[in-house]
């Protein structure tokens, strides 16, 4: 496989982590605006919001984790979590599916959206 897919939970976790770093960075930049109270407090507020946002994302990951199904990856033999009908292995990015009808078919993120449409 030339194209590597990343696991959804891992993706969201990376996003949450980067939010923390952005928040810290923005707050750090704020220190350079010592001359302007407005700019400095603005940077502090934005930085704080990013960190609060990441807390919510981490909370969301916790919620999503309850919906994941733990399986042993057939490719690397390591336990991984699947979210939705198709997801990639957390360790080797091997595309995995829970739906027998999709087995052997090409990995497509759209399968998840189709599943959501049926429910809603
Ligand atoms: Zn694997």
mmCIF file with all atom_site columns, C-alpha atoms and ligand atoms in Angstrom:
data_model
loop_
_atom_site.group_PDB
_atom_site.id
_atom_site.type_symbol
_atom_site.label_atom_id
_atom_site.label_alt_id
_atom_site.label_comp_id
_atom_site.label_asym_id
_atom_site.label_entity_id
_atom_site.label_seq_id
_atom_site.pdbx_PDB_ins_code
_atom_site.Cartn_x
_atom_site.Cartn_y
_atom_site.Cartn_z
_atom_site.occupancy
_atom_site.B_iso_or_equiv
_atom_site.pdbx_formal_charge
_atom_site.auth_seq_id
_atom_site.auth_comp_id
_atom_site.auth_asym_id
_atom_site.auth_atom_id
_atom_site.pdbx_PDB_model_num
ATOM   1   C  CA  . UNK A 1 1   ? 0.000   0.000  0.000  1.00 0.00 ? 1   UNK A CA  1
ATOM   2   C  CA  . UNK A 1 2   ? 1.473   3.307  -1.033 1.00 0.00 ? 2   UNK A CA  1
ATOM   3   C  CA  . UNK A 1 3   ? -1.022  5.526  0.800  1.00 0.00 ? 3   UNK A CA  1
ATOM   4   C  CA  . UNK A 1 4   ? -0.933  5.286  4.584  1.00 0.00 ? 4   UNK A CA  1
ATOM   5   C  CA  . UNK A 1 5   ? -4.077  5.974  6.563  1.00 0.00 ? 5   UNK A CA  1
ATOM   6   C  CA  . UNK A 1 6   ? -3.848  7.082  10.144 1.00 0.00 ? 6   UNK A CA  1
ATOM   7   C  CA  . UNK A 1 7   ? -6.006  5.886  12.980 1.00 0.00 ? 7   UNK A CA  1
ATOM   8   C  CA  . UNK A 1 8   ? -8.843  8.279  13.858 1.00 0.00 ? 8   UNK A CA  1
ATOM   9   C  CA  . UNK A 1 9   ? -8.218  8.314  17.602 1.00 0.00 ? 9   UNK A CA  1
ATOM   10  C  CA  . UNK A 1 10  ? -4.533  9.001  16.959 1.00 0.00 ? 10  UNK A CA  1
ATOM   11  C  CA  . UNK A 1 11  ? -5.449  11.840 14.605 1.00 0.00 ? 11  UNK A CA  1
ATOM   12  C  CA  . UNK A 1 12  ? -7.697  13.529 17.176 1.00 0.00 ? 12  UNK A CA  1
ATOM   13  C  CA  . UNK A 1 13  ? -5.081  13.003 19.888 1.00 0.00 ? 13  UNK A CA  1
ATOM   14  C  CA  . UNK A 1 14  ? -2.440  14.702 17.706 1.00 0.00 ? 14  UNK A CA  1
ATOM   15  C  CA  . UNK A 1 15  ? -4.860  17.593 17.159 1.00 0.00 ? 15  UNK A CA  1
ATOM   16  C  CA  . UNK A 1 16  ? -5.469  17.968 20.919 1.00 0.00 ? 16  UNK A CA  1
ATOM   17  C  CA  . UNK A 1 17  ? -1.752  17.902 21.629 1.00 0.00 ? 17  UNK A CA  1
ATOM   18  C  CA  . UNK A 1 18  ? -1.007  20.525 18.974 1.00 0.00 ? 18  UNK A CA  1
ATOM   19  C  CA  . UNK A 1 19  ? -3.733  22.745 20.484 1.00 0.00 ? 19  UNK A CA  1
ATOM   20  C  CA  . UNK A 1 20  ? -1.861  22.684 23.817 1.00 0.00 ? 20  UNK A CA  1
ATOM   21  C  CA  . UNK A 1 21  ? 1.376   23.704 22.088 1.00 0.00 ? 21  UNK A CA  1
ATOM   22  C  CA  . UNK A 1 22  ? -0.369  26.459 20.095 1.00 0.00 ? 22  UNK A CA  1
ATOM   23  C  CA  . UNK A 1 23  ? -1.890  27.748 23.339 1.00 0.00 ? 23  UNK A CA  1
ATOM   24  C  CA  . UNK A 1 24  ? 1.482   27.827 25.102 1.00 0.00 ? 24  UNK A CA  1
ATOM   25  C  CA  . UNK A 1 25  ? 3.106   29.440 22.058 1.00 0.00 ? 25  UNK A CA  1
ATOM   26  C  CA  . UNK A 1 26  ? 0.445   32.182 21.837 1.00 0.00 ? 26  UNK A CA  1
ATOM   27  C  CA  . UNK A 1 27  ? 0.805   32.906 25.561 1.00 0.00 ? 27  UNK A CA  1
ATOM   28  C  CA  . UNK A 1 28  ? 4.585   33.018 25.157 1.00 0.00 ? 28  UNK A CA  1
ATOM   29  C  CA  . UNK A 1 29  ? 4.256   35.493 22.267 1.00 0.00 ? 29  UNK A CA  1
ATOM   30  C  CA  . UNK A 1 30  ? 2.053   37.580 24.576 1.00 0.00 ? 30  UNK A CA  1
ATOM   31  C  CA  . UNK A 1 31  ? 5.064   38.187 26.833 1.00 0.00 ? 31  UNK A CA  1
ATOM   32  C  CA  . UNK A 1 32  ? 6.666   40.191 24.012 1.00 0.00 ? 32  UNK A CA  1
ATOM   33  C  CA  . UNK A 1 33  ? 3.716   42.611 24.052 1.00 0.00 ? 33  UNK A CA  1
ATOM   34  C  CA  . UNK A 1 34  ? 4.504   43.880 27.550 1.00 0.00 ? 34  UNK A CA  1
ATOM   35  C  CA  . UNK A 1 35  ? 4.059   47.463 26.338 1.00 0.00 ? 35  UNK A CA  1
ATOM   36  C  CA  . UNK A 1 36  ? 0.440   46.899 25.416 1.00 0.00 ? 36  UNK A CA  1
ATOM   37  C  CA  . UNK A 1 37  ? -1.820  45.509 28.102 1.00 0.00 ? 37  UNK A CA  1
ATOM   38  C  CA  . UNK A 1 38  ? -4.600  44.864 25.571 1.00 0.00 ? 38  UNK A CA  1
ATOM   39  C  CA  . UNK A 1 39  ? -2.391  42.830 23.196 1.00 0.00 ? 39  UNK A CA  1
ATOM   40  C  CA  . UNK A 1 40  ? -0.822  40.914 26.066 1.00 0.00 ? 40  UNK A CA  1
ATOM   41  C  CA  . UNK A 1 41  ? -4.144  40.008 27.694 1.00 0.00 ? 41  UNK A CA  1
ATOM   42  C  CA  . UNK A 1 42  ? -5.556  39.150 24.274 1.00 0.00 ? 42  UNK A CA  1
ATOM   43  C  CA  . UNK A 1 43  ? -2.698  36.701 23.652 1.00 0.00 ? 43  UNK A CA  1
ATOM   44  C  CA  . UNK A 1 44  ? -3.175  35.238 27.132 1.00 0.00 ? 44  UNK A CA  1
ATOM   45  C  CA  . UNK A 1 45  ? -6.919  34.764 26.559 1.00 0.00 ? 45  UNK A CA  1
ATOM   46  C  CA  . UNK A 1 46  ? -6.428  33.147 23.120 1.00 0.00 ? 46  UNK A CA  1
ATOM   47  C  CA  . UNK A 1 47  ? -3.704  30.885 24.525 1.00 0.00 ? 47  UNK A CA  1
ATOM   48  C  CA  . UNK A 1 48  ? -5.887  29.909 27.437 1.00 0.00 ? 48  UNK A CA  1
ATOM   49  C  CA  . UNK A 1 49  ? -8.828  29.195 25.098 1.00 0.00 ? 49  UNK A CA  1
ATOM   50  C  CA  . UNK A 1 50  ? -6.616  26.865 23.033 1.00 0.00 ? 50  UNK A CA  1
ATOM   51  C  CA  . UNK A 1 51  ? -5.631  24.930 26.156 1.00 0.00 ? 51  UNK A CA  1
ATOM   52  C  CA  . UNK A 1 52  ? -9.262  24.779 27.355 1.00 0.00 ? 52  UNK A CA  1
ATOM   53  C  CA  . UNK A 1 53  ? -10.234 23.639 23.845 1.00 0.00 ? 53  UNK A CA  1
ATOM   54  C  CA  . UNK A 1 54  ? -7.693  20.822 23.956 1.00 0.00 ? 54  UNK A CA  1
ATOM   55  C  CA  . UNK A 1 55  ? -9.141  19.695 27.305 1.00 0.00 ? 55  UNK A CA  1
ATOM   56  C  CA  . UNK A 1 56  ? -12.520 19.377 25.585 1.00 0.00 ? 56  UNK A CA  1
ATOM   57  C  CA  . UNK A 1 57  ? -10.944 17.467 22.699 1.00 0.00 ? 57  UNK A CA  1
ATOM   58  C  CA  . UNK A 1 58  ? -9.306  15.080 25.187 1.00 0.00 ? 58  UNK A CA  1
ATOM   59  C  CA  . UNK A 1 59  ? -12.698 14.660 26.849 1.00 0.00 ? 59  UNK A CA  1
ATOM   60  C  CA  . UNK A 1 60  ? -14.187 13.933 23.410 1.00 0.00 ? 60  UNK A CA  1
ATOM   61  C  CA  . UNK A 1 61  ? -11.498 11.286 22.790 1.00 0.00 ? 61  UNK A CA  1
ATOM   62  C  CA  . UNK A 1 62  ? -12.543 9.681  26.071 1.00 0.00 ? 62  UNK A CA  1
ATOM   63  C  CA  . UNK A 1 63  ? -16.154 9.590  24.864 1.00 0.00 ? 63  UNK A CA  1
ATOM   64  C  CA  . UNK A 1 64  ? -15.145 8.190  21.470 1.00 0.00 ? 64  UNK A CA  1
ATOM   65  C  CA  . UNK A 1 65  ? -12.939 5.557  23.090 1.00 0.00 ? 65  UNK A CA  1
ATOM   66  C  CA  . UNK A 1 66  ? -16.018 3.963  24.642 1.00 0.00 ? 66  UNK A CA  1
ATOM   67  C  CA  . UNK A 1 67  ? -17.378 3.442  21.110 1.00 0.00 ? 67  UNK A CA  1
ATOM   68  C  CA  . UNK A 1 68  ? -14.212 1.866  19.740 1.00 0.00 ? 68  UNK A CA  1
ATOM   69  C  CA  . UNK A 1 69  ? -13.783 -1.847 19.361 1.00 0.00 ? 69  UNK A CA  1
ATOM   70  C  CA  . UNK A 1 70  ? -10.495 -3.386 20.364 1.00 0.00 ? 70  UNK A CA  1
ATOM   71  C  CA  . UNK A 1 71  ? -9.134  -5.903 17.890 1.00 0.00 ? 71  UNK A CA  1
ATOM   72  C  CA  . UNK A 1 72  ? -5.863  -7.644 17.203 1.00 0.00 ? 72  UNK A CA  1
ATOM   73  C  CA  . UNK A 1 73  ? -4.428  -6.327 13.964 1.00 0.00 ? 73  UNK A CA  1
ATOM   74  C  CA  . UNK A 1 74  ? -3.969  -9.174 11.456 1.00 0.00 ? 74  UNK A CA  1
ATOM   75  C  CA  . UNK A 1 75  ? -0.949  -7.411 10.022 1.00 0.00 ? 75  UNK A CA  1
ATOM   76  C  CA  . UNK A 1 76  ? 1.206   -6.591 13.078 1.00 0.00 ? 76  UNK A CA  1
ATOM   77  C  CA  . UNK A 1 77  ? -0.539  -8.788 15.706 1.00 0.00 ? 77  UNK A CA  1
ATOM   78  C  CA  . UNK A 1 78  ? -0.840  -5.830 18.094 1.00 0.00 ? 78  UNK A CA  1
ATOM   79  C  CA  . UNK A 1 79  ? -4.069  -4.671 19.784 1.00 0.00 ? 79  UNK A CA  1
ATOM   80  C  CA  . UNK A 1 80  ? -5.641  -1.633 18.148 1.00 0.00 ? 80  UNK A CA  1
ATOM   81  C  CA  . UNK A 1 81  ? -8.878  0.347  18.401 1.00 0.00 ? 81  UNK A CA  1
ATOM   82  C  CA  . UNK A 1 82  ? -11.355 0.702  15.542 1.00 0.00 ? 82  UNK A CA  1
ATOM   83  C  CA  . UNK A 1 83  ? -13.710 3.676  15.371 1.00 0.00 ? 83  UNK A CA  1
ATOM   84  C  CA  . UNK A 1 84  ? -16.537 3.464  12.867 1.00 0.00 ? 84  UNK A CA  1
ATOM   85  C  CA  . UNK A 1 85  ? -16.851 0.844  10.128 1.00 0.00 ? 85  UNK A CA  1
ATOM   86  C  CA  . UNK A 1 86  ? -13.372 1.338  8.731  1.00 0.00 ? 86  UNK A CA  1
ATOM   87  C  CA  . UNK A 1 87  ? -10.280 2.582  10.475 1.00 0.00 ? 87  UNK A CA  1
ATOM   88  C  CA  . UNK A 1 88  ? -6.533  2.196  10.296 1.00 0.00 ? 88  UNK A CA  1
ATOM   89  C  CA  . UNK A 1 89  ? -4.367  0.237  12.706 1.00 0.00 ? 89  UNK A CA  1
ATOM   90  C  CA  . UNK A 1 90  ? -2.777  2.435  15.404 1.00 0.00 ? 90  UNK A CA  1
ATOM   91  C  CA  . UNK A 1 91  ? 0.586   0.691  15.016 1.00 0.00 ? 91  UNK A CA  1
ATOM   92  C  CA  . UNK A 1 92  ? 1.078   -0.112 11.338 1.00 0.00 ? 92  UNK A CA  1
ATOM   93  C  CA  . UNK A 1 93  ? -1.732  1.942  9.644  1.00 0.00 ? 93  UNK A CA  1
ATOM   94  C  CA  . UNK A 1 94  ? -3.117  -1.218 8.033  1.00 0.00 ? 94  UNK A CA  1
ATOM   95  C  CA  . UNK A 1 95  ? -6.703  -0.502 6.900  1.00 0.00 ? 95  UNK A CA  1
ATOM   96  C  CA  . UNK A 1 96  ? -9.142  -2.546 8.997  1.00 0.00 ? 96  UNK A CA  1
ATOM   97  C  CA  . UNK A 1 97  ? -12.889 -3.065 8.715  1.00 0.00 ? 97  UNK A CA  1
ATOM   98  C  CA  . UNK A 1 98  ? -15.568 -4.513 10.944 1.00 0.00 ? 98  UNK A CA  1
ATOM   99  C  CA  . UNK A 1 99  ? -18.030 -4.907 8.095  1.00 0.00 ? 99  UNK A CA  1
ATOM   100 C  CA  . UNK A 1 100 ? -17.784 -8.253 6.337  1.00 0.00 ? 100 UNK A CA  1
ATOM   101 C  CA  . UNK A 1 101 ? -19.329 -6.785 3.185  1.00 0.00 ? 101 UNK A CA  1
ATOM   102 C  CA  . UNK A 1 102 ? -16.474 -4.298 2.928  1.00 0.00 ? 102 UNK A CA  1
ATOM   103 C  CA  . UNK A 1 103 ? -13.762 -6.871 3.436  1.00 0.00 ? 103 UNK A CA  1
ATOM   104 C  CA  . UNK A 1 104 ? -11.220 -6.934 0.655  1.00 0.00 ? 104 UNK A CA  1
ATOM   105 C  CA  . UNK A 1 105 ? -12.558 -3.680 -0.765 1.00 0.00 ? 105 UNK A CA  1
ATOM   106 C  CA  . UNK A 1 106 ? -10.419 -0.630 -1.045 1.00 0.00 ? 106 UNK A CA  1
ATOM   107 C  CA  . UNK A 1 107 ? -10.190 1.419  2.115  1.00 0.00 ? 107 UNK A CA  1
ATOM   108 C  CA  . UNK A 1 108 ? -12.427 4.460  1.840  1.00 0.00 ? 108 UNK A CA  1
ATOM   109 C  CA  . UNK A 1 109 ? -13.265 7.026  4.512  1.00 0.00 ? 109 UNK A CA  1
ATOM   110 C  CA  . UNK A 1 110 ? -16.637 7.534  2.794  1.00 0.00 ? 110 UNK A CA  1
ATOM   111 C  CA  . UNK A 1 111 ? -17.930 4.239  4.191  1.00 0.00 ? 111 UNK A CA  1
ATOM   112 C  CA  . UNK A 1 112 ? -18.162 5.931  7.581  1.00 0.00 ? 112 UNK A CA  1
ATOM   113 C  CA  . UNK A 1 113 ? -20.262 8.755  6.236  1.00 0.00 ? 113 UNK A CA  1
ATOM   114 C  CA  . UNK A 1 114 ? -22.643 6.320  4.534  1.00 0.00 ? 114 UNK A CA  1
ATOM   115 C  CA  . UNK A 1 115 ? -23.108 4.514  7.835  1.00 0.00 ? 115 UNK A CA  1
ATOM   116 C  CA  . UNK A 1 116 ? -23.939 7.806  9.552  1.00 0.00 ? 116 UNK A CA  1
ATOM   117 C  CA  . UNK A 1 117 ? -26.536 8.733  6.940  1.00 0.00 ? 117 UNK A CA  1
ATOM   118 C  CA  . UNK A 1 118 ? -28.495 5.537  7.550  1.00 0.00 ? 118 UNK A CA  1
ATOM   119 C  CA  . UNK A 1 119 ? -28.709 6.276  11.274 1.00 0.00 ? 119 UNK A CA  1
ATOM   120 C  CA  . UNK A 1 120 ? -29.712 9.923  10.932 1.00 0.00 ? 120 UNK A CA  1
HETATM 121 ZN ZN1 . LIG B 2 .   ? -1.290  -3.258 12.692 1.00 0.00 ? 1   LIG B ZN1 1
#
